[in-house]
mmCIF file of C-alpha atoms in Angstrom:
data_model
loop_
_atom_site.group_PDB
_atom_site.id
_atom_site.type_symbol
_atom_site.label_atom_id
_atom_site.label_comp_id
_atom_site.label_asym_id
_atom_site.label_seq_id
_atom_site.Cartn_x
_atom_site.Cartn_y
_atom_site.Cartn_z
ATOM 1 C CA MET A 1 -15.221 14.188 -6.180
ATOM 2 C CA LEU A 2 -17.075 10.797 -6.984
ATOM 3 C CA PHE A 3 -18.641 12.427 -9.128
ATOM 4 C CA ARG A 4 -14.988 13.632 -10.954
ATOM 5 C CA LEU A 5 -14.365 9.740 -11.019
ATOM 6 C CA ALA A 6 -17.248 8.985 -12.958
ATOM 7 C CA ALA A 7 -16.691 11.500 -14.931
ATOM 8 C CA ASN A 8 -12.987 9.826 -16.419
ATOM 9 C CA ILE A 9 -14.358 6.558 -15.835
ATOM 10 C CA MET A 10 -17.191 7.057 -18.226
ATOM 11 C CA SER A 11 -14.975 9.101 -20.190
ATOM 12 C CA LYS A 12 -13.456 5.846 -21.545
ATOM 13 C CA ASN A 13 -17.008 4.205 -22.626
ATOM 14 C CA ARG A 14 -17.312 1.919 -19.058
ATOM 15 C CA PRO A 15 -20.671 1.402 -17.619
ATOM 16 C CA ILE A 16 -20.496 2.874 -13.695
ATOM 17 C CA LYS A 17 -23.186 2.609 -10.915
ATOM 18 C CA ILE A 18 -22.350 5.137 -8.429
ATOM 19 C CA ILE A 19 -24.385 3.829 -4.984
ATOM 20 C CA LEU A 20 -23.617 5.908 -1.888
ATOM 21 C CA ARG A 21 -23.892 3.861 1.288
ATOM 22 C CA SER A 22 -22.361 3.595 4.299
ATOM 23 C CA CYS A 23 -19.746 1.198 5.607
ATOM 24 C CA GLY A 24 -21.440 -0.919 8.176
ATOM 25 C CA ARG A 25 -21.405 1.751 10.682
ATOM 26 C CA GLY A 26 -22.683 4.591 9.495
ATOM 27 C CA VAL A 27 -19.863 6.594 9.481
ATOM 28 C CA LEU A 28 -16.151 6.204 6.927
ATOM 29 C CA TYR A 29 -12.534 6.520 8.686
ATOM 30 C CA LEU A 30 -9.564 7.906 6.834
ATOM 31 C CA VAL A 31 -8.965 3.555 5.718
ATOM 32 C CA VAL A 32 -12.378 2.690 4.705
ATOM 33 C CA LEU A 33 -13.186 6.340 2.398
ATOM 34 C CA PRO A 34 -10.801 5.287 -0.463
ATOM 35 C CA LEU A 35 -11.846 2.150 -0.329
ATOM 36 C CA CYS A 36 -15.350 2.004 0.628
ATOM 37 C CA LEU A 37 -16.586 4.689 -1.421
ATOM 38 C CA LEU A 38 -13.547 3.774 -4.985
ATOM 39 C CA ALA A 39 -13.443 -0.131 -4.387
ATOM 40 C CA PRO A 40 -14.594 -2.732 -7.419
ATOM 41 C CA LEU A 41 -18.965 -3.708 -7.665
ATOM 42 C CA HIS A 42 -17.922 -7.232 -6.421
ATOM 43 C CA LEU A 43 -16.353 -6.031 -3.200
ATOM 44 C CA ARG A 44 -20.064 -3.979 -2.152
ATOM 45 C CA ALA A 45 -22.489 -6.254 0.136
ATOM 46 C CA GLU A 46 -25.522 -5.571 0.370
ATOM 47 C CA ALA A 47 -26.658 -3.425 3.286
ATOM 48 C CA ASP A 48 -27.950 -6.571 5.255
ATOM 49 C CA ASN A 49 -24.832 -8.673 4.234
ATOM 50 C CA ALA A 50 -22.356 -5.883 6.033
ATOM 51 C CA GLY A 51 -19.374 -8.564 7.720
ATOM 52 C CA LYS A 52 -18.851 -9.501 4.216
ATOM 53 C CA SER A 53 -18.184 -6.574 3.089
ATOM 54 C CA TYR A 54 -15.966 -5.534 6.094
ATOM 55 C CA ARG A 55 -13.701 -8.618 5.108
ATOM 56 C CA ASP A 56 -13.391 -8.121 1.731
ATOM 57 C CA LEU A 57 -11.432 -5.020 2.087
ATOM 58 C CA GLU A 58 -9.672 -5.794 4.929
ATOM 59 C CA HIS A 59 -9.020 -8.909 2.480
ATOM 60 C CA LEU A 60 -7.804 -6.588 -0.268
ATOM 61 C CA PHE A 61 -6.175 -3.928 1.998
ATOM 62 C CA VAL A 62 -4.415 -7.216 3.561
ATOM 63 C CA LEU A 63 -3.083 -8.507 0.075
ATOM 64 C CA ALA A 64 -2.305 -4.658 -1.140
ATOM 65 C CA ASN A 65 0.156 -3.876 1.971
ATOM 66 C CA LEU A 66 1.437 -7.015 1.386
ATOM 67 C CA GLU A 67 2.118 -6.981 -2.891
ATOM 68 C CA PHE A 68 3.515 -3.381 -2.000
ATOM 69 C CA THR A 69 6.352 -4.521 1.119
ATOM 70 C CA LEU A 70 7.155 -7.997 -1.300
ATOM 71 C CA LEU A 71 7.842 -5.921 -4.035
ATOM 72 C CA HIS A 72 9.904 -2.929 -1.577
ATOM 73 C CA GLU A 73 12.084 -5.660 -0.441
ATOM 74 C CA PHE A 74 12.304 -6.814 -4.345
ATOM 75 C CA GLY A 75 13.858 -3.455 -4.773
ATOM 76 C CA HIS A 76 16.339 -3.977 -2.251
ATOM 77 C CA ALA A 77 17.839 -7.630 -4.454
ATOM 78 C CA LEU A 78 17.783 -5.689 -7.319
ATOM 79 C CA ILE A 79 20.643 -2.718 -5.496
ATOM 80 C CA ASP A 80 21.747 -5.530 -3.824
ATOM 81 C CA ASP A 81 23.052 -8.481 -6.795
ATOM 82 C CA LEU A 82 22.877 -6.234 -10.135
ATOM 83 C CA GLN A 83 24.447 -3.558 -7.558
ATOM 84 C CA LEU A 84 22.270 -0.905 -8.696
ATOM 85 C CA PRO A 85 23.323 2.966 -8.744
ATOM 86 C CA VAL A 86 21.546 4.392 -5.921
ATOM 87 C CA PHE A 87 21.874 8.382 -5.576
ATOM 88 C CA GLY A 88 20.089 9.059 -2.142
ATOM 89 C CA MET A 89 18.491 6.899 0.551
ATOM 90 C CA GLU A 90 17.603 3.544 -0.588
ATOM 91 C CA GLU A 91 14.315 2.608 1.389
ATOM 92 C CA ASP A 92 13.414 5.966 -0.775
ATOM 93 C CA ALA A 93 14.178 3.768 -3.813
ATOM 94 C CA ALA A 94 12.823 0.338 -2.686
ATOM 95 C CA ASP A 95 9.846 2.554 -1.981
ATOM 96 C CA ARG A 96 10.611 4.118 -5.422
ATOM 97 C CA ILE A 97 10.316 0.669 -7.171
ATOM 98 C CA ALA A 98 7.883 -0.982 -5.657
ATOM 99 C CA ILE A 99 5.061 1.261 -6.454
ATOM 100 C CA ILE A 100 6.582 1.783 -9.930
ATOM 101 C CA ALA A 101 6.051 -1.777 -10.304
ATOM 102 C CA MET A 102 2.521 -2.065 -8.938
ATOM 103 C CA LEU A 103 1.706 1.060 -11.679
ATOM 104 C CA GLY A 104 2.834 -1.334 -14.549
ATOM 105 C CA VAL A 105 1.563 -5.211 -13.713
ATOM 106 C CA ARG A 106 -1.589 -3.392 -12.955
ATOM 107 C CA ARG A 107 -2.181 -1.173 -15.849
ATOM 108 C CA PHE A 108 -4.844 -2.354 -17.578
ATOM 109 C CA GLU A 109 -7.134 -3.313 -14.448
ATOM 110 C CA PRO A 110 -10.422 -1.416 -14.763
ATOM 111 C CA GLU A 111 -9.630 2.342 -12.780
ATOM 112 C CA GLN A 112 -12.346 0.555 -10.078
ATOM 113 C CA GLN A 113 -9.964 -2.321 -9.130
ATOM 114 C CA MET A 114 -6.731 -0.583 -9.412
ATOM 115 C CA ILE A 115 -7.423 2.327 -7.471
ATOM 116 C CA PRO A 116 -8.512 0.894 -4.562
ATOM 117 C CA TRP A 117 -5.843 -1.426 -4.871
ATOM 118 C CA LEU A 118 -3.759 1.666 -4.679
ATOM 119 C CA LEU A 119 -4.614 3.890 -1.899
ATOM 120 C CA ALA A 120 -4.681 0.285 0.677
ATOM 121 C CA VAL A 121 -1.053 0.918 0.551
ATOM 122 C CA ALA A 122 -0.723 4.821 1.014
ATOM 123 C CA THR A 123 -4.411 4.786 3.720
ATOM 124 C CA ASP A 124 -2.002 1.920 5.714
ATOM 125 C CA TRP A 125 0.636 4.681 5.805
ATOM 126 C CA TYR A 126 -1.601 7.636 6.794
ATOM 127 C CA THR A 127 -2.794 5.308 9.625
ATOM 128 C CA GLU A 128 0.631 3.823 10.711
ATOM 129 C CA TRP A 129 1.865 8.102 11.612
ATOM 130 C CA GLU A 130 -1.925 9.166 13.079
ATOM 131 C CA LEU A 131 -1.527 5.995 15.615
ATOM 132 C CA ARG A 132 2.145 7.135 15.800
ATOM 133 C CA ASP A 133 0.652 10.614 16.364
ATOM 134 C CA ARG A 134 -2.211 9.532 18.876
ATOM 135 C CA LEU A 135 0.079 7.416 21.264
ATOM 136 C CA ARG A 136 2.847 9.797 21.574
ATOM 137 C CA THR A 137 5.273 7.953 20.308
ATOM 138 C CA GLY A 138 8.362 9.695 18.957
ATOM 139 C CA ALA A 139 9.012 10.062 15.926
ATOM 140 C CA ALA A 140 12.821 8.058 14.398
ATOM 141 C CA TYR A 141 14.083 11.450 12.963
ATOM 142 C CA TRP A 142 18.187 9.750 12.405
ATOM 143 C CA ASP A 143 16.280 5.690 10.540
ATOM 144 C CA ASN A 144 17.240 5.662 7.311
ATOM 145 C CA HIS A 145 13.078 5.205 6.448
ATOM 146 C CA ARG A 146 11.304 7.735 5.957
ATOM 147 C CA LEU A 147 8.188 8.658 8.471
ATOM 148 C CA GLU A 148 5.089 7.696 7.691
ATOM 149 C CA ILE A 149 2.739 10.613 6.677
ATOM 150 C CA GLN A 150 6.318 11.017 3.770
ATOM 151 C CA ARG A 151 5.464 7.690 2.816
ATOM 152 C CA PHE A 152 1.879 8.168 2.224
ATOM 153 C CA HIS A 153 2.718 11.121 0.863
ATOM 154 C CA ASN A 154 5.388 9.488 -1.371
ATOM 155 C CA VAL A 155 2.839 7.517 -2.890
ATOM 156 C CA VAL A 156 -0.076 9.300 -3.203
ATOM 157 C CA CYS A 157 2.344 11.417 -5.582
ATOM 158 C CA LEU A 158 3.843 8.291 -7.584
ATOM 159 C CA VAL A 159 0.436 7.129 -8.370
ATOM 160 C CA TYR A 160 -0.876 10.345 -9.135
ATOM 161 C CA GLY A 161 1.676 11.397 -11.282
ATOM 162 C CA SER A 162 1.714 8.379 -13.180
ATOM 163 C CA ASN A 163 -1.996 9.212 -14.775
ATOM 164 C CA PRO A 164 -2.449 12.942 -14.191
ATOM 165 C CA GLU A 165 -5.767 12.814 -15.873
ATOM 166 C CA VAL A 166 -7.260 8.926 -14.664
ATOM 167 C CA PHE A 167 -5.975 10.252 -10.496
ATOM 168 C CA ASP A 168 -6.781 13.512 -11.104
ATOM 169 C CA ASP A 169 -8.561 12.892 -7.738
ATOM 170 C CA LEU A 170 -6.391 12.950 -5.273
ATOM 171 C CA MET A 171 -4.768 16.088 -5.858
ATOM 172 C CA ASP A 172 -6.359 18.188 -2.902
ATOM 173 C CA THR A 173 -5.325 20.990 -0.448
ATOM 174 C CA ARG A 174 -4.995 17.881 2.560
ATOM 175 C CA PHE A 175 -4.938 14.482 0.696
ATOM 176 C CA LEU A 176 -1.683 16.102 -2.408
ATOM 177 C CA PRO A 177 -1.493 19.331 -2.081
ATOM 178 C CA PHE A 178 -1.057 21.270 -5.073
ATOM 179 C CA GLU A 179 2.811 22.386 -4.281
ATOM 180 C CA ARG A 180 3.661 19.267 -4.371
ATOM 181 C CA ALA A 181 2.026 17.789 -7.269
ATOM 182 C CA VAL A 182 2.922 20.011 -10.127
ATOM 183 C CA ASN A 183 5.907 17.910 -9.869
ATOM 184 C CA CYS A 184 4.899 14.127 -9.618
ATOM 185 C CA GLU A 185 4.280 13.530 -13.197
ATOM 186 C CA TYR A 186 7.986 14.082 -13.216
ATOM 187 C CA GLU A 187 8.789 12.209 -10.253
ATOM 188 C CA TYR A 188 6.612 9.224 -11.448
ATOM 189 C CA LYS A 189 8.664 9.581 -15.685
ATOM 190 C CA GLN A 190 12.107 10.213 -13.990
ATOM 191 C CA ALA A 191 11.711 6.336 -12.066
ATOM 192 C CA GLN A 192 9.098 4.334 -14.063
ATOM 193 C CA ARG A 193 13.318 5.403 -16.685
ATOM 194 C CA ALA A 194 15.235 4.296 -13.651
ATOM 195 C CA LEU A 195 13.915 1.153 -13.031
ATOM 196 C CA ARG A 196 12.975 0.775 -17.338
ATOM 197 C CA TRP A 197 16.930 0.879 -17.651
ATOM 198 C CA ALA A 198 17.040 -1.369 -14.482
ATOM 199 C CA SER A 199 15.783 -4.203 -17.106
ATOM 200 C CA GLU A 200 17.267 -2.658 -20.308
ATOM 201 C CA GLN A 201 20.852 -3.679 -18.931
ATOM 202 C CA HIS A 202 20.005 -6.294 -16.009
ATOM 203 C CA GLY A 203 17.292 -7.883 -18.332
ATOM 204 C CA TYR A 204 17.396 -11.210 -20.820
ATOM 205 C CA LYS A 205 18.511 -10.607 -23.668
ATOM 206 C CA ALA A 206 15.969 -11.599 -27.276
ATOM 207 C CA GLY A 207 16.738 -14.618 -28.000
ATOM 208 C CA GLU A 208 17.526 -16.307 -24.303
ATOM 209 C CA THR A 209 15.075 -18.383 -22.244
ATOM 210 C CA PRO A 210 13.839 -16.729 -18.713
ATOM 211 C CA ASP A 211 14.650 -19.059 -15.396
ATOM 212 C CA ALA A 212 11.032 -18.310 -14.241
ATOM 213 C CA ASP A 213 12.400 -20.311 -11.613
ATOM 214 C CA ARG A 214 15.185 -17.731 -10.249
ATOM 215 C CA VAL A 215 12.552 -16.700 -7.137
ATOM 216 C CA LYS A 216 11.428 -19.610 -5.209
ATOM 217 C CA VAL A 217 8.475 -19.281 -2.750
ATOM 218 C CA SER A 218 7.389 -21.543 0.248
ATOM 219 C CA TYR A 219 5.553 -20.579 3.126
ATOM 220 C CA LYS A 220 5.807 -22.229 7.123
ATOM 221 C CA THR A 221 3.125 -23.857 8.309
ATOM 222 C CA PRO A 222 2.297 -21.044 10.979
ATOM 223 C CA ASN A 223 1.569 -20.799 14.763
ATOM 224 C CA ASN A 224 -2.544 -19.660 15.210
ATOM 225 C CA ALA A 225 -5.283 -19.655 13.695
ATOM 226 C CA LEU A 226 -4.927 -16.582 12.636
ATOM 227 C CA GLY A 227 -2.162 -17.065 10.959
ATOM 228 C CA LYS A 228 -3.642 -19.676 8.296
ATOM 229 C CA MET A 229 -6.326 -17.732 7.823
ATOM 230 C CA LEU A 230 -3.890 -14.746 6.002
ATOM 231 C CA LEU A 231 -1.936 -17.421 4.750
ATOM 232 C CA GLY A 232 -4.912 -18.949 3.352
ATOM 233 C CA TRP A 233 -5.630 -15.534 1.559
ATOM 234 C CA VAL A 234 -1.999 -15.385 -0.192
ATOM 235 C CA GLN A 235 -2.425 -18.302 -1.599
ATOM 236 C CA SER A 236 -5.436 -18.044 -2.830
ATOM 237 C CA SER A 237 -5.092 -14.860 -5.021
ATOM 238 C CA GLY A 238 -1.539 -17.382 -5.959
ATOM 239 C CA MET A 239 -0.078 -12.997 -6.231
ATOM 240 C CA VAL A 240 3.109 -14.047 -4.673
ATOM 241 C CA GLU A 241 4.025 -16.806 -6.999
ATOM 242 C CA THR A 242 2.844 -14.293 -10.097
ATOM 243 C CA ARG A 243 5.278 -12.361 -9.000
ATOM 244 C CA ALA A 244 8.130 -13.846 -8.051
ATOM 245 C CA ARG A 245 7.959 -15.225 -11.608
ATOM 246 C CA GLN A 246 8.136 -11.728 -13.115
ATOM 247 C CA MET A 247 10.485 -10.655 -11.961
ATOM 248 C CA ALA A 248 12.561 -13.316 -12.378
ATOM 249 C CA THR A 249 12.181 -13.571 -16.179
ATOM 250 C CA ARG A 250 12.712 -9.286 -15.833
ATOM 251 C CA PHE A 251 15.535 -9.471 -13.923
ATOM 252 C CA ARG A 252 18.533 -11.936 -14.238
ATOM 253 C CA PHE A 253 20.141 -12.221 -10.922
ATOM 254 C CA PRO A 254 23.454 -13.746 -10.761
ATOM 255 C CA ARG A 255 21.912 -16.146 -7.789
ATOM 256 C CA PRO A 256 18.732 -18.136 -7.082
ATOM 257 C CA ILE A 257 16.403 -15.657 -4.442
ATOM 258 C CA SER A 258 14.330 -17.636 -1.720
ATOM 259 C CA ILE A 259 10.862 -15.677 -1.125
ATOM 260 C CA ASP A 260 10.107 -16.906 3.045
ATOM 261 C CA PHE A 261 7.030 -17.249 4.781
ATOM 262 C CA GLU A 262 7.769 -17.645 8.267
ATOM 263 C CA ASN A 263 6.603 -17.303 12.225
ATOM 264 C CA CYS A 264 8.991 -14.464 13.179
ATOM 265 C CA GLY A 265 7.002 -14.029 16.944
ATOM 266 C CA SER A 266 7.163 -10.415 18.624
ATOM 267 C CA SER A 267 8.565 -9.077 15.019
ATOM 268 C CA SER A 268 5.478 -7.541 13.200
ATOM 269 C CA ASP A 269 8.903 -7.017 9.779
ATOM 270 C CA ALA A 270 9.526 -7.812 5.566
ATOM 271 C CA TYR A 271 13.641 -7.721 5.521
ATOM 272 C CA TRP A 272 16.312 -9.264 2.605
ATOM 273 C CA HIS A 273 19.041 -10.561 3.714
ATOM 274 C CA GLN A 274 21.554 -9.804 1.331
ATOM 275 C CA PRO A 275 23.901 -12.946 2.344
ATOM 276 C CA THR A 276 21.118 -15.435 2.089
ATOM 277 C CA ALA A 277 19.356 -13.944 -1.330
ATOM 278 C CA THR A 278 16.356 -14.614 0.922
ATOM 279 C CA ILE A 279 13.420 -12.118 1.503
ATOM 280 C CA THR A 280 11.447 -13.158 4.939
ATOM 281 C CA VAL A 281 7.674 -11.671 5.144
ATOM 282 C CA CYS A 282 6.714 -12.834 8.888
ATOM 283 C CA TYR A 283 2.717 -13.419 8.943
ATOM 284 C CA GLU A 284 3.092 -11.325 12.208
ATOM 285 C CA LEU A 285 3.170 -8.001 9.839
ATOM 286 C CA LEU A 286 -0.167 -9.936 7.431
ATOM 287 C CA GLY A 287 -1.113 -9.097 10.887
ATOM 288 C CA HIS A 288 -0.619 -6.070 11.611
ATOM 289 C CA PHE A 289 -1.868 -5.005 8.177
ATOM 290 C CA LEU A 290 -5.428 -6.606 9.367
ATOM 291 C CA LYS A 291 -5.366 -4.356 12.494
ATOM 292 C CA MET A 292 -5.123 -1.622 10.244
ATOM 293 C CA ALA A 293 -7.449 -2.303 8.414
ATOM 294 C CA LYS A 294 -9.883 -3.090 11.545
ATOM 295 C CA TYR A 295 -8.964 0.040 12.776
ATOM 296 C CA PRO A 296 -11.369 2.558 11.211
ATOM 297 C CA LEU A 297 -14.168 0.208 12.475
ATOM 298 C CA ASN A 298 -13.179 -0.310 15.772
ATOM 299 C CA ASN A 299 -12.543 3.592 16.236
ATOM 300 C CA PRO A 300 -15.607 5.163 14.537
ATOM 301 C CA ASP A 301 -15.801 8.648 16.841
ATOM 302 C CA ARG A 302 -11.737 9.576 15.437
ATOM 303 C CA ALA A 303 -13.743 10.659 11.939
ATOM 304 C CA CYS A 304 -14.485 14.028 11.433
ATOM 305 C CA GLN A 305 -10.881 14.510 12.834
ATOM 306 C CA ILE A 306 -9.273 13.412 9.693
ATOM 307 C CA PRO A 307 -8.756 15.652 7.033
ATOM 308 C CA LEU A 308 -10.049 13.771 4.115
ATOM 309 C CA VAL A 309 -13.767 12.954 5.546
ATOM 310 C CA ARG A 310 -13.768 16.861 6.714
ATOM 311 C CA VAL A 311 -13.563 18.381 3.530
ATOM 312 C CA TYR A 312 -15.351 15.394 1.450
ATOM 313 C CA LEU A 313 -17.836 14.291 4.721
ATOM 314 C CA SER A 314 -18.584 17.193 7.264
ATOM 315 C CA GLU A 315 -21.535 18.319 6.629
ATOM 316 C CA ARG A 316 -22.921 14.354 6.299
ATOM 317 C CA LEU A 317 -20.915 13.586 9.673
ATOM 318 C CA GLY A 318 -22.043 16.520 11.478
ATOM 319 C CA CYS A 319 -18.562 17.977 12.298
ATOM 320 C CA PRO A 320 -17.457 20.554 13.595
ATOM 321 C CA GLU A 321 -15.392 23.485 11.241
ATOM 322 C CA GLU A 322 -12.126 22.116 14.290
ATOM 323 C CA GLN A 323 -12.506 19.298 16.147
ATOM 324 C CA SER A 324 -9.455 19.321 18.909
ATOM 325 C CA LYS A 325 -7.049 16.752 19.558
ATOM 326 C CA THR A 326 -6.220 17.634 23.415
ATOM 327 C CA GLY A 327 -6.889 14.986 26.154
ATOM 328 C CA GLU A 328 -7.450 12.547 23.794
ATOM 329 C CA LYS A 329 -6.376 8.817 24.357
ATOM 330 C CA MET A 330 -6.456 5.333 22.908
ATOM 331 C CA ASP A 331 -7.921 2.462 24.347
ATOM 332 C CA ASN A 332 -5.911 -0.149 25.839
ATOM 333 C CA LYS A 333 -6.671 -2.561 23.298
ATOM 334 C CA THR A 334 -6.025 -0.364 20.598
ATOM 335 C CA GLU A 335 -2.527 0.708 21.841
ATOM 336 C CA GLN A 336 -1.385 -2.315 22.023
ATOM 337 C CA GLU A 337 -3.153 -3.701 18.738
ATOM 338 C CA VAL A 338 -0.258 -0.932 17.239
ATOM 339 C CA GLU A 339 2.413 -1.177 19.751
ATOM 340 C CA GLN A 340 4.940 -3.133 17.489
ATOM 341 C CA LYS A 341 5.901 -1.075 14.650
ATOM 342 C CA THR A 342 7.177 -2.652 11.683
ATOM 343 C CA GLY A 343 10.423 -2.380 10.216
ATOM 344 C CA ARG A 344 9.780 -1.725 6.770
#
């Protein structure tokens, strides 16, 4: 897989250096696999500075999933305030808007930067599902959100469908089954066409001056040191303000929109509130993303149970042909870390 990716990049006359290296503890887990093997070289640290490498990868993971969440909630805002027609579940539509928007704003980035950013979103959903399965918590089949594993496959499908040649490495029998992959390019074009239609119908016309301040961002002071650290990551990236300006200048919102970062206590969530035209992002959700990024580092013994790891690293890790999950339990710390399910 890694060498096919290198071939794709080199075919565009871009230099690439292939580094095969263990990620700190010598074991790769699902969340680390795409981020470590495909991460931009500037995110890599030398062997004697592995701690910094992990912090950089955690930083990328948190910001990528924040971007997806923010654009997902913008999807709800578009559907509500612009009265967009929706056939099917609104949550599915919001997910598609988020991924299409992410692919659009990052289409000119080098693959070394774009791929790990997009895969961070997919791997978060896979990890959420993996942890639910280990805790034996029942899936809410009645919920208006898709199951985490379904959202994982939907994200991967749209990413692959955006450019099957570049993202050919995503397709295998476990990560993206062939039966789904054959329709992914159509699914991507369908979603892209829908978002383009919304922009044409509800965007600014030629000669009109977009109101770049139509979407405002505010940050309340976090209650703890972790929240302050994560707020620093968010503000230093400038990503939230950039996405706010892009949405404000692309769509003619009938009223001002607010993006508020707040302390939510026990709730690790983000949500669109239609009566007040507000997107709320909880600092606790950023902390949840950080825990999802840390999980593989704290549980390297489970690496061989992840299908993608077994496919590509089975021999190097000495994985048995089929490792049973029977009787396996998570430690108390991990259970506490993932006990709260986000409402995204």
